[in-house]
PDB file of C-alpha atoms in Angstrom:
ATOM      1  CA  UNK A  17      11.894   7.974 -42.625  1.00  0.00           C
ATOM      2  CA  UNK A  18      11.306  11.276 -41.838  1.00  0.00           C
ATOM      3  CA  UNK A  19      11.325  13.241 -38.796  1.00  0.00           C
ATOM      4  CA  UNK A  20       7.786  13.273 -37.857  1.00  0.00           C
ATOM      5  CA  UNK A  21       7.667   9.977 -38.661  1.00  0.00           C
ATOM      6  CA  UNK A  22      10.039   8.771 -36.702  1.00  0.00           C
ATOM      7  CA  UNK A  23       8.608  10.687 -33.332  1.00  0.00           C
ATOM      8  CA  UNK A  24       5.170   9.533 -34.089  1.00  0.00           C
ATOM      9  CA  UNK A  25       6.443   6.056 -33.886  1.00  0.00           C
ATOM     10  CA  UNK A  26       8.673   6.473 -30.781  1.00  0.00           C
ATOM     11  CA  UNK A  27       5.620   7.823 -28.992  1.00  0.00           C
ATOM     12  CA  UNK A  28       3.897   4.561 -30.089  1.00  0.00           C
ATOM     13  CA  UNK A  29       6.396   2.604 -28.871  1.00  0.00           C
ATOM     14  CA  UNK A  30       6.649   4.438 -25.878  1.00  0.00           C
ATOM     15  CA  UNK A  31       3.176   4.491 -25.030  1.00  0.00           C
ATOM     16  CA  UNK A  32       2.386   0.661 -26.026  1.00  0.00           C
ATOM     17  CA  UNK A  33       5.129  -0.479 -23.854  1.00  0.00           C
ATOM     18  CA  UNK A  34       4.115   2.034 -20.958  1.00  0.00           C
ATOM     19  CA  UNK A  35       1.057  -0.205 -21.266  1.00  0.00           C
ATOM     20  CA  UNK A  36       1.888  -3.791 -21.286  1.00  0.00           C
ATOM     21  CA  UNK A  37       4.520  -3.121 -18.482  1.00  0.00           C
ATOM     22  CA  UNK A  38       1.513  -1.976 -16.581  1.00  0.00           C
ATOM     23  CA  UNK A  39      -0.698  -4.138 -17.077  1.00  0.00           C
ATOM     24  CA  UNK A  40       2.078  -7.180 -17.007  1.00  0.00           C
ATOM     25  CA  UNK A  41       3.730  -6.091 -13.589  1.00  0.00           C
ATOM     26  CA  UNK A  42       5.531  -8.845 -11.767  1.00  0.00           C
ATOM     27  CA  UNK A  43       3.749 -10.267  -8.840  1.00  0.00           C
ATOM     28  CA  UNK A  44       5.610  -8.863  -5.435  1.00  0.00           C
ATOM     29  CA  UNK A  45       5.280  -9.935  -1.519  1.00  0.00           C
ATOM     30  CA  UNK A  46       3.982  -8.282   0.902  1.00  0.00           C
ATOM     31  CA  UNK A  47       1.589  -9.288   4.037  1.00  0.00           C
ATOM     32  CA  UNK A  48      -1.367  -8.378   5.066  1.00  0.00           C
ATOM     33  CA  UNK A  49      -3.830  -7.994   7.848  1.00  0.00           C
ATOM     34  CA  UNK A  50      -7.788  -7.011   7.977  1.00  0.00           C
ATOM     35  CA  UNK A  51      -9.282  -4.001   9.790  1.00  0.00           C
ATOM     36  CA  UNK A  52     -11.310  -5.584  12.530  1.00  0.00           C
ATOM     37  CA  UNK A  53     -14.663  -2.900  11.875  1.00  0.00           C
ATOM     38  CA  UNK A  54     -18.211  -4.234  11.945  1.00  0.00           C
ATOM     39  CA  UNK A  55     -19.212  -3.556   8.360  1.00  0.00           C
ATOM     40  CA  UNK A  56     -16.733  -5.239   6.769  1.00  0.00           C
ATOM     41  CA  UNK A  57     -15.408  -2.034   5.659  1.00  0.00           C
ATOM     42  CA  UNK A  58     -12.965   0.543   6.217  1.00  0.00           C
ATOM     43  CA  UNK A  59     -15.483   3.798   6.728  1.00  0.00           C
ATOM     44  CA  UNK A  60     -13.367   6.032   8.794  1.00  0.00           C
ATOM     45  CA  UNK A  61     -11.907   9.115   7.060  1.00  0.00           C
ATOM     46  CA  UNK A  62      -8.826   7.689   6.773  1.00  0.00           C
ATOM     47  CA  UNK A  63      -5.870   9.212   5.855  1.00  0.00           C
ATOM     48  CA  UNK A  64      -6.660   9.832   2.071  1.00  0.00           C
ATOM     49  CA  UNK A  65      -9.385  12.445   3.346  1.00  0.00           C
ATOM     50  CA  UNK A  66     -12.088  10.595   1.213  1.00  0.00           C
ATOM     51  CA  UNK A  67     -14.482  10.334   4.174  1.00  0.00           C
ATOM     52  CA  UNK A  68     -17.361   7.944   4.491  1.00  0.00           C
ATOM     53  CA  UNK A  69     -16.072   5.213   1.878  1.00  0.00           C
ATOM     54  CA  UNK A  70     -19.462   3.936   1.119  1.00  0.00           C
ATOM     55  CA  UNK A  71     -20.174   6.971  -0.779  1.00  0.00           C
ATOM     56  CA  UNK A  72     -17.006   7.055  -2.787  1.00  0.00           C
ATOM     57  CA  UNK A  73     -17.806   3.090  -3.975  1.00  0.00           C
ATOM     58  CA  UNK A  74     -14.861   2.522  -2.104  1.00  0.00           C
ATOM     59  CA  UNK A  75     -15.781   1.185   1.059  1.00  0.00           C
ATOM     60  CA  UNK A  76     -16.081  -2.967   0.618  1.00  0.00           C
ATOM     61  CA  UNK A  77     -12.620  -3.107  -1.313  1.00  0.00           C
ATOM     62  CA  UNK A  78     -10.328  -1.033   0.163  1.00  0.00           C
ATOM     63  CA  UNK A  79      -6.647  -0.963   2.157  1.00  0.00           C
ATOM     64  CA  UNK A  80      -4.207   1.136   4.068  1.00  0.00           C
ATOM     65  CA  UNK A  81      -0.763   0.682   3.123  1.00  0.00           C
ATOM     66  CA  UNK A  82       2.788   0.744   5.673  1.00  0.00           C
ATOM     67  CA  UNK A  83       4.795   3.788   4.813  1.00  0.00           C
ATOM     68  CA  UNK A  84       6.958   2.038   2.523  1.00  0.00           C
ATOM     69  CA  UNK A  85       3.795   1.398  -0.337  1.00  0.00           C
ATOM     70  CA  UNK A  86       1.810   4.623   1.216  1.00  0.00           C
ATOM     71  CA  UNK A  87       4.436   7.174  -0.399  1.00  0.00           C
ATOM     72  CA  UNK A  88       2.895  10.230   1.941  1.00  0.00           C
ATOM     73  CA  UNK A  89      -0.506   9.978   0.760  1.00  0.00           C
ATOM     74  CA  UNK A  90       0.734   9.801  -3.500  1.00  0.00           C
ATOM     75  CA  UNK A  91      -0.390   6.833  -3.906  1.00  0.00           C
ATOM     76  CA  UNK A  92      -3.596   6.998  -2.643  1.00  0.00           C
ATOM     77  CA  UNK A  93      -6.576   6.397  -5.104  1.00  0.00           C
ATOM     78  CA  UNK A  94      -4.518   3.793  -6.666  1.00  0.00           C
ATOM     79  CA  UNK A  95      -5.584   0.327  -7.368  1.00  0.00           C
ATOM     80  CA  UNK A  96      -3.778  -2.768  -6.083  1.00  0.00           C
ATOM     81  CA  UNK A  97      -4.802  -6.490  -7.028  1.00  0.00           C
ATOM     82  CA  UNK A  98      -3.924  -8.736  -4.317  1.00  0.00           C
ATOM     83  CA  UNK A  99      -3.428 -12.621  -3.650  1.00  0.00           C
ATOM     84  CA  UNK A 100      -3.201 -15.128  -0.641  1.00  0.00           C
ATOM     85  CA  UNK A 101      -0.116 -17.809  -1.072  1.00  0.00           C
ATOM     86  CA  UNK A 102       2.205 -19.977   0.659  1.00  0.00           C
ATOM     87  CA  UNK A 103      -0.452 -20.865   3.511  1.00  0.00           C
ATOM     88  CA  UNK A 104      -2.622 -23.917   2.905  1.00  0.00           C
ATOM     89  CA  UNK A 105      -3.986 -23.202   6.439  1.00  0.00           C
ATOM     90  CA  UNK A 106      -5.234 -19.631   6.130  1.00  0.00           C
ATOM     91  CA  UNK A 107      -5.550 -19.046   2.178  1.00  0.00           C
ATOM     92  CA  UNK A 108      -8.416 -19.427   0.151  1.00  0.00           C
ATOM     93  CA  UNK A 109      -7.948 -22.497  -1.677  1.00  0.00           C
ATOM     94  CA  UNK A 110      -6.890 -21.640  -5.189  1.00  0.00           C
ATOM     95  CA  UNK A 111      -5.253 -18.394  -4.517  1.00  0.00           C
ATOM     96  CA  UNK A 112      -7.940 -15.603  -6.331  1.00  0.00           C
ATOM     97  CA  UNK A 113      -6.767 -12.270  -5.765  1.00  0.00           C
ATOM     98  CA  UNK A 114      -9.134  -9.321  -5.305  1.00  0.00           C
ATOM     99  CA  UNK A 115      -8.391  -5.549  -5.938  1.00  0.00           C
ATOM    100  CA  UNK A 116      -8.599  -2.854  -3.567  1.00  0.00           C
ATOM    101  CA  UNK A 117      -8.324   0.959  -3.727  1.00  0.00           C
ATOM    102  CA  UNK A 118      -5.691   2.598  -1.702  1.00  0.00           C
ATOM    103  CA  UNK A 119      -7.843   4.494   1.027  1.00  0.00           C
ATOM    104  CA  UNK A 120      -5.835   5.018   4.171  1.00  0.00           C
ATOM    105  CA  UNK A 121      -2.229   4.913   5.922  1.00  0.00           C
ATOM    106  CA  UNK A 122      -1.019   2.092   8.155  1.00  0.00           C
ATOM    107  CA  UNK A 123       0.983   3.664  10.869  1.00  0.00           C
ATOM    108  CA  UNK A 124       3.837   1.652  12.108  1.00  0.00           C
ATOM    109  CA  UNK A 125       4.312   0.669  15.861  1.00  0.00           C
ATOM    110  CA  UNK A 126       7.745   0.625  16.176  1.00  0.00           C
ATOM    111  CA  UNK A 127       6.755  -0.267  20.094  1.00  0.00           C
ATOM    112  CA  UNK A 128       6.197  -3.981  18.549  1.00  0.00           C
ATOM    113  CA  UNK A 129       8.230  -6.309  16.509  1.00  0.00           C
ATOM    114  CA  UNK A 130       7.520  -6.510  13.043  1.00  0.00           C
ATOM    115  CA  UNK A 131       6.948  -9.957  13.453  1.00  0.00           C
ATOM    116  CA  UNK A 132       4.638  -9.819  15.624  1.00  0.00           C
ATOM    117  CA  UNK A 133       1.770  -6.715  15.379  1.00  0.00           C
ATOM    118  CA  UNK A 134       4.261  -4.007  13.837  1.00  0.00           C
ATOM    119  CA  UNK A 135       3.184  -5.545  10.331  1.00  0.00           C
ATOM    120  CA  UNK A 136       3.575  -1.500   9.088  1.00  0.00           C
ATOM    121  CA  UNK A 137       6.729  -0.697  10.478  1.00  0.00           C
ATOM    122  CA  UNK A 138       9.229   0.689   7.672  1.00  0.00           C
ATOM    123  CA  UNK A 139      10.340  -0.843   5.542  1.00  0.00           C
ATOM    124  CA  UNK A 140       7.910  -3.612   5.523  1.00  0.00           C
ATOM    125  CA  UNK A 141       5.605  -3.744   2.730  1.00  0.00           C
ATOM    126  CA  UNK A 142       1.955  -4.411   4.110  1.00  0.00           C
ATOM    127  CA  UNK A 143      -1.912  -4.493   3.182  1.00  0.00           C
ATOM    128  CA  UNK A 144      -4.078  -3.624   6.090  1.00  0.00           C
ATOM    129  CA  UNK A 145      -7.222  -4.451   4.050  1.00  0.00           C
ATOM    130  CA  UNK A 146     -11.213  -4.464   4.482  1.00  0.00           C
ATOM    131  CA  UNK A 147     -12.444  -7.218   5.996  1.00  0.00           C
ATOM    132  CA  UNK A 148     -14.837  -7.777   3.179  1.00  0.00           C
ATOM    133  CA  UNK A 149     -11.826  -7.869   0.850  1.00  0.00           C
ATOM    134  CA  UNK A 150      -9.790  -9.909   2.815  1.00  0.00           C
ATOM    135  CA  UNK A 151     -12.598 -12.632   3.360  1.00  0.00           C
ATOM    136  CA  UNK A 152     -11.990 -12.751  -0.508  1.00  0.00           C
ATOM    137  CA  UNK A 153      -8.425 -14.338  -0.410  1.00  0.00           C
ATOM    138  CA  UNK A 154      -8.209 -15.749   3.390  1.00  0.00           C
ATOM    139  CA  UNK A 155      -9.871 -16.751   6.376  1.00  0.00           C
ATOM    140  CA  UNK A 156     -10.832 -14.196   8.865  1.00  0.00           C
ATOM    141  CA  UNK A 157      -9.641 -16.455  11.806  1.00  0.00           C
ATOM    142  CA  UNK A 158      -6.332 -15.730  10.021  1.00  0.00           C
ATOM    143  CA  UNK A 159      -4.231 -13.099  11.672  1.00  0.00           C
ATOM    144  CA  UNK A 160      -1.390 -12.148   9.202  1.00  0.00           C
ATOM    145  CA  UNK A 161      -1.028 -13.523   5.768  1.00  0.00           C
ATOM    146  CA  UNK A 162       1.560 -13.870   3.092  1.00  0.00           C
ATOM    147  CA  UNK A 163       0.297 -11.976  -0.333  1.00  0.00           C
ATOM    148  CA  UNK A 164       1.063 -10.936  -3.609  1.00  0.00           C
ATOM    149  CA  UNK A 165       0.525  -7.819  -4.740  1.00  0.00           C
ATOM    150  CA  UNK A 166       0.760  -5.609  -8.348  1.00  0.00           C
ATOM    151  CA  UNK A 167      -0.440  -2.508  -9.331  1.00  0.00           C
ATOM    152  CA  UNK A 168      -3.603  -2.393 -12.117  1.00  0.00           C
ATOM    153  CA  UNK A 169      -6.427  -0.243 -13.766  1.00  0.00           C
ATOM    154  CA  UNK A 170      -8.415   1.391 -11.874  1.00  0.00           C
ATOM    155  CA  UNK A 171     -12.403   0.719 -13.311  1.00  0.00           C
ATOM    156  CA  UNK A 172     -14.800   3.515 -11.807  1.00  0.00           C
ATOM    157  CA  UNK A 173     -18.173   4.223 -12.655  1.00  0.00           C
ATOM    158  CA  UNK A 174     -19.292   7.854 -13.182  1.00  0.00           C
ATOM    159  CA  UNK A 175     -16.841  10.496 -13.940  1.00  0.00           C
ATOM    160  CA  UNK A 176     -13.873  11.995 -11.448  1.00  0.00           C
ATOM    161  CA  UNK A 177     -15.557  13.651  -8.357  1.00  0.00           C
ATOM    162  CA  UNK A 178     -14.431  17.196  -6.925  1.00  0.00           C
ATOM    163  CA  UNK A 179     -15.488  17.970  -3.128  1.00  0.00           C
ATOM    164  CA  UNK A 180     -15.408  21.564  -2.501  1.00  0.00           C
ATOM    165  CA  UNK A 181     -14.101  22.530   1.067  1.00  0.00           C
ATOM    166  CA  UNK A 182     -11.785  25.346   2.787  1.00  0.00           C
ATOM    167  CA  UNK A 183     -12.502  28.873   2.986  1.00  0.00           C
ATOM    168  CA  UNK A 184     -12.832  32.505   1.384  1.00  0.00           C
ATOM    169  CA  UNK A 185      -9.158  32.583   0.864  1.00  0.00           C
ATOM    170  CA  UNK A 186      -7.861  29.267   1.289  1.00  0.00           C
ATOM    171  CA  UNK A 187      -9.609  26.581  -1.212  1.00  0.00           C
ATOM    172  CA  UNK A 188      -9.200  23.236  -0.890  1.00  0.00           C
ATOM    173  CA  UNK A 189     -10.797  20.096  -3.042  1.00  0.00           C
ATOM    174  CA  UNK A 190     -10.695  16.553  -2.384  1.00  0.00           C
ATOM    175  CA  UNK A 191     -10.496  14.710  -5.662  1.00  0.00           C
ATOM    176  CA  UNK A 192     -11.804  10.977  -5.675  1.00  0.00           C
ATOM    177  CA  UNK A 193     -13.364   7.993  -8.152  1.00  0.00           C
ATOM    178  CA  UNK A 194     -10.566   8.213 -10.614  1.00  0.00           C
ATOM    179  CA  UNK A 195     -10.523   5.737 -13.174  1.00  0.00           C
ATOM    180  CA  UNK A 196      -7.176   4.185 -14.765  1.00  0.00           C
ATOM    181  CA  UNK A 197      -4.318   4.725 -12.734  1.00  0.00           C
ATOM    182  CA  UNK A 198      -6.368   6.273  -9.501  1.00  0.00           C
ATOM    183  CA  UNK A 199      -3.122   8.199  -8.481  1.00  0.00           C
ATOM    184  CA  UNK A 200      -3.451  12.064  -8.956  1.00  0.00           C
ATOM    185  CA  UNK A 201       0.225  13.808  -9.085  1.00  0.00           C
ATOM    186  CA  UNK A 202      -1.113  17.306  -9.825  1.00  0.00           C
ATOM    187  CA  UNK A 203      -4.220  19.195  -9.906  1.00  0.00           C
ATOM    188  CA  UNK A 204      -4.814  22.954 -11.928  1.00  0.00           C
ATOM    189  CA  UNK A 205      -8.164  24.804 -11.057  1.00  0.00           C
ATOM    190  CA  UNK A 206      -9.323  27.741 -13.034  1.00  0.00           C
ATOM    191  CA  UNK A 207     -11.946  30.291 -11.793  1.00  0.00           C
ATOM    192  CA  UNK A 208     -14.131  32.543 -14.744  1.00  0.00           C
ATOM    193  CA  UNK A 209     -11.588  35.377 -13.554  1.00  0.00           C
ATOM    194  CA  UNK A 210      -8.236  33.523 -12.773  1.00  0.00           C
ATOM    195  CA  UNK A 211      -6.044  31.453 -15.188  1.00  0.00           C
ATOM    196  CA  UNK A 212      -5.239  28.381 -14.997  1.00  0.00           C
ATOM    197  CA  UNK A 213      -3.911  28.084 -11.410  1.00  0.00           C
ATOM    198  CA  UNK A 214      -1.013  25.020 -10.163  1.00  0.00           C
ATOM    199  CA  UNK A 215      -2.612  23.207  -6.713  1.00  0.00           C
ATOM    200  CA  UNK A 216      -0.614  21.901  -3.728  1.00  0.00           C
ATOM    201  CA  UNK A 217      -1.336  18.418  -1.850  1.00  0.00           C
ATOM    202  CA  UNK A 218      -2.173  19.505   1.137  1.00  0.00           C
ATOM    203  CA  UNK A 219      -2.793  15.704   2.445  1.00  0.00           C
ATOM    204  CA  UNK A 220      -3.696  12.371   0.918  1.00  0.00           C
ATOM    205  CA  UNK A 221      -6.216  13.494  -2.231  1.00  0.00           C
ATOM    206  CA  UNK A 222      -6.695  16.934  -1.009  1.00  0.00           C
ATOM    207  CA  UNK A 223      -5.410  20.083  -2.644  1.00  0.00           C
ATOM    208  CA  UNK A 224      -5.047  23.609  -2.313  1.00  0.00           C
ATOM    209  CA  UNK A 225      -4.378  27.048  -3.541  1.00  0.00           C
ATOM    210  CA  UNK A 226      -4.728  30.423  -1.472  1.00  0.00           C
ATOM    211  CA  UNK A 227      -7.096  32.040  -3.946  1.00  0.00           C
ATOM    212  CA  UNK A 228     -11.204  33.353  -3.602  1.00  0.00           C
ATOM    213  CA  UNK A 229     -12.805  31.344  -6.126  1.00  0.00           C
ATOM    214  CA  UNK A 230     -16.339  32.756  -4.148  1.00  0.00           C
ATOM    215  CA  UNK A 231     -18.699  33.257  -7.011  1.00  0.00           C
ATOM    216  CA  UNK A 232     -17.117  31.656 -10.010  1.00  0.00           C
ATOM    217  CA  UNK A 233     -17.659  28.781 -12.052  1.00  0.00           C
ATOM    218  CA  UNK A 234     -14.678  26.086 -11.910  1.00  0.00           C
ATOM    219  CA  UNK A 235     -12.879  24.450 -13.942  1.00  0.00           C
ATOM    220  CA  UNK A 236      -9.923  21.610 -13.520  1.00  0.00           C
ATOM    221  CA  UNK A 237      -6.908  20.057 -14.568  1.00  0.00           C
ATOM    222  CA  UNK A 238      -5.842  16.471 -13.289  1.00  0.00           C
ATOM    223  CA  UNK A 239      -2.797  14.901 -13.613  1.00  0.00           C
ATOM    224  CA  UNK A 240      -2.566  11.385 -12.651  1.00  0.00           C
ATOM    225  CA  UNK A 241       0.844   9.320 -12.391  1.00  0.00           C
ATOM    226  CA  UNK A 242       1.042   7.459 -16.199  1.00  0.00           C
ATOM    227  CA  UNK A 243       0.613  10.727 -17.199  1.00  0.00           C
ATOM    228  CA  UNK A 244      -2.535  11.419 -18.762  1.00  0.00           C
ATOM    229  CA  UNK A 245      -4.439  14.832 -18.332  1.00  0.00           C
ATOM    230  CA  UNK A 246      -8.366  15.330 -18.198  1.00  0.00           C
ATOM    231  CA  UNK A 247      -9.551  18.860 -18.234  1.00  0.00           C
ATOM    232  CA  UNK A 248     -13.251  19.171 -16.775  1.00  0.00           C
ATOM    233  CA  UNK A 249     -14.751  22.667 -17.597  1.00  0.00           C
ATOM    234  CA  UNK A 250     -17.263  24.201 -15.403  1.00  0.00           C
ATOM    235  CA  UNK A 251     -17.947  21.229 -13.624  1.00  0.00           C
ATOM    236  CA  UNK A 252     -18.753  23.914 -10.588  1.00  0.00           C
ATOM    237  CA  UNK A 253     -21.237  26.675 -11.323  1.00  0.00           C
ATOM    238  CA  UNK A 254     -20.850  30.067 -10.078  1.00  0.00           C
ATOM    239  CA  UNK A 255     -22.766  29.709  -6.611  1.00  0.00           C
ATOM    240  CA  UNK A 256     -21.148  26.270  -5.664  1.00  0.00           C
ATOM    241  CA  UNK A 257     -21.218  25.527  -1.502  1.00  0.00           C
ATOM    242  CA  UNK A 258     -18.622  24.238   0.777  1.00  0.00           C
ATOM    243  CA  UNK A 259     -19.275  20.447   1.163  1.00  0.00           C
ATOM    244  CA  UNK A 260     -20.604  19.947  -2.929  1.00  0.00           C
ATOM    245  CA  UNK A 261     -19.138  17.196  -4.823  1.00  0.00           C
ATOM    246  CA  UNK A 262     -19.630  17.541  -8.388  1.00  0.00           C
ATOM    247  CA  UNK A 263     -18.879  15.513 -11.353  1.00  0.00           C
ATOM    248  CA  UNK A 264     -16.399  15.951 -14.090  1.00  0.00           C
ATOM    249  CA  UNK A 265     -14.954  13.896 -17.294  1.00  0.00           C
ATOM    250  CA  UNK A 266     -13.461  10.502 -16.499  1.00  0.00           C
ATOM    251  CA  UNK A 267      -9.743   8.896 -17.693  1.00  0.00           C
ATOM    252  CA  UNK A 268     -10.155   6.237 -20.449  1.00  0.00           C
ATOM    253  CA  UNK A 269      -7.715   3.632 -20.826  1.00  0.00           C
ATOM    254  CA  UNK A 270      -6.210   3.192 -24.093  1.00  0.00           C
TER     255      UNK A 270
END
């Protein structure tokens, strides 16, 4: 077998087996809690920066994770299907598992036992979840329950969103509704007079560069953490706004 050969079938292997271990993760325990809101929703801003999570088709499935899952703000975007066990009193009967998106931190409260209301503390592994979502796998009368979680696909409709915000010299974009494996590790942007430019998290999905993009159409670069890229060209025209979202390509499982 030849060389190309042989490296065309490693990154078959490689890629086939990147898959099924994804999609096959073991099941792993954790707790969890609701957020107490009245829309059965977690709308605040959060911690991921996504804002009001109706608009992002996040805001009826989604979770803040304890430091240990949160990763400071990496993981965020990322998709987690969840399960009620071991608690004939407070689990729905038959154990179905829902999946949430990864929308906002749980701080800990090392003031409180972790027994008893410091559910985040590190390094406790913990799912403080929508109240819609939760009412999925347990009863809201419940007050902390024993889960199982994995990590899986992420399905979004539409393409990846980029939310322009910042200023004349500092730019900054919030990046949301990605599909696959929802968890962007690095973000390019290129301007119709810059090259292709390297970004910097500046918190949860928001990243920035110290450049004036001010009258240029944009183009970006997204990295997420399997390790797929999707370059959107001009998905911002020349006289874009602070506060825009527009609309880009989407990821595609394979």
């Amino acid at each position: 077998m030849g060389a190309l050969q042989s490296t065309l079938l490693y990154l078959i292997l490689l890629h086939s087996c990147r898959i099924v271990a994804y999609s096959n993760q073991e099941w792993k325990k954790a707790t969890a809690t609701y957020a107490k809101d009245s829309e059965g929703s977690l709308v605040t801003e959060g911690a991921c920066g996504y804002g009001d999570l109706h608009k992002e088709s996040y805001g009826k499935h989604s979770a803040g994770l304890s430091t240990m899952l949160f990763n400071r703000g990496s993981t965020c975007g990322a998709c987690y299907e969840i399960r009620c066990v071991d608690h004939i009193l407070w689990c729905v009967m038959g154990s179905p598992s829902v999946v949430v998106t990864v929308t906002d931190f749980c701080a800990p409260n090392y003031g409180l036992s972790v027994d008893y209301g410091g559910w985040c503390n590190f390094p406790r592994e913990h799912f403080e979840m929508s109240k819609t979502a939760f009412a999925e796998i347990a009863k809201n009368k419940a007050d902390i329950v024993p889960v199982q979680y994995r990590r899986v696909k992420c399905e979004r409709s539409g393409g990846v969103r980029f939310t322009m915000s910042g200023g004349s010299h500092f730019y900054q974009v919030l990046i949301s509704n990605v599909g696959v494996d929802g968890e962007v590790i690095a973000v390019k942007v290129k301007g119709s007079r810059t090259g292709w430019i390297p970004m910097a998290r500046n918190w949860g999905q928001n990243w920035h560069c110290n450049v004036n993009f001010q009258n240029q159409p944009l183009s970006f670069e997204v990295t997420i953490s399997g390790g797929k890229t999707l370059t959107s060209y001009n998905v911002a025209p020349a006289k874009w706004m602070l506060g825009q979202t527009f609309e880009g390509k989407q990821f595609q499982d394979e």
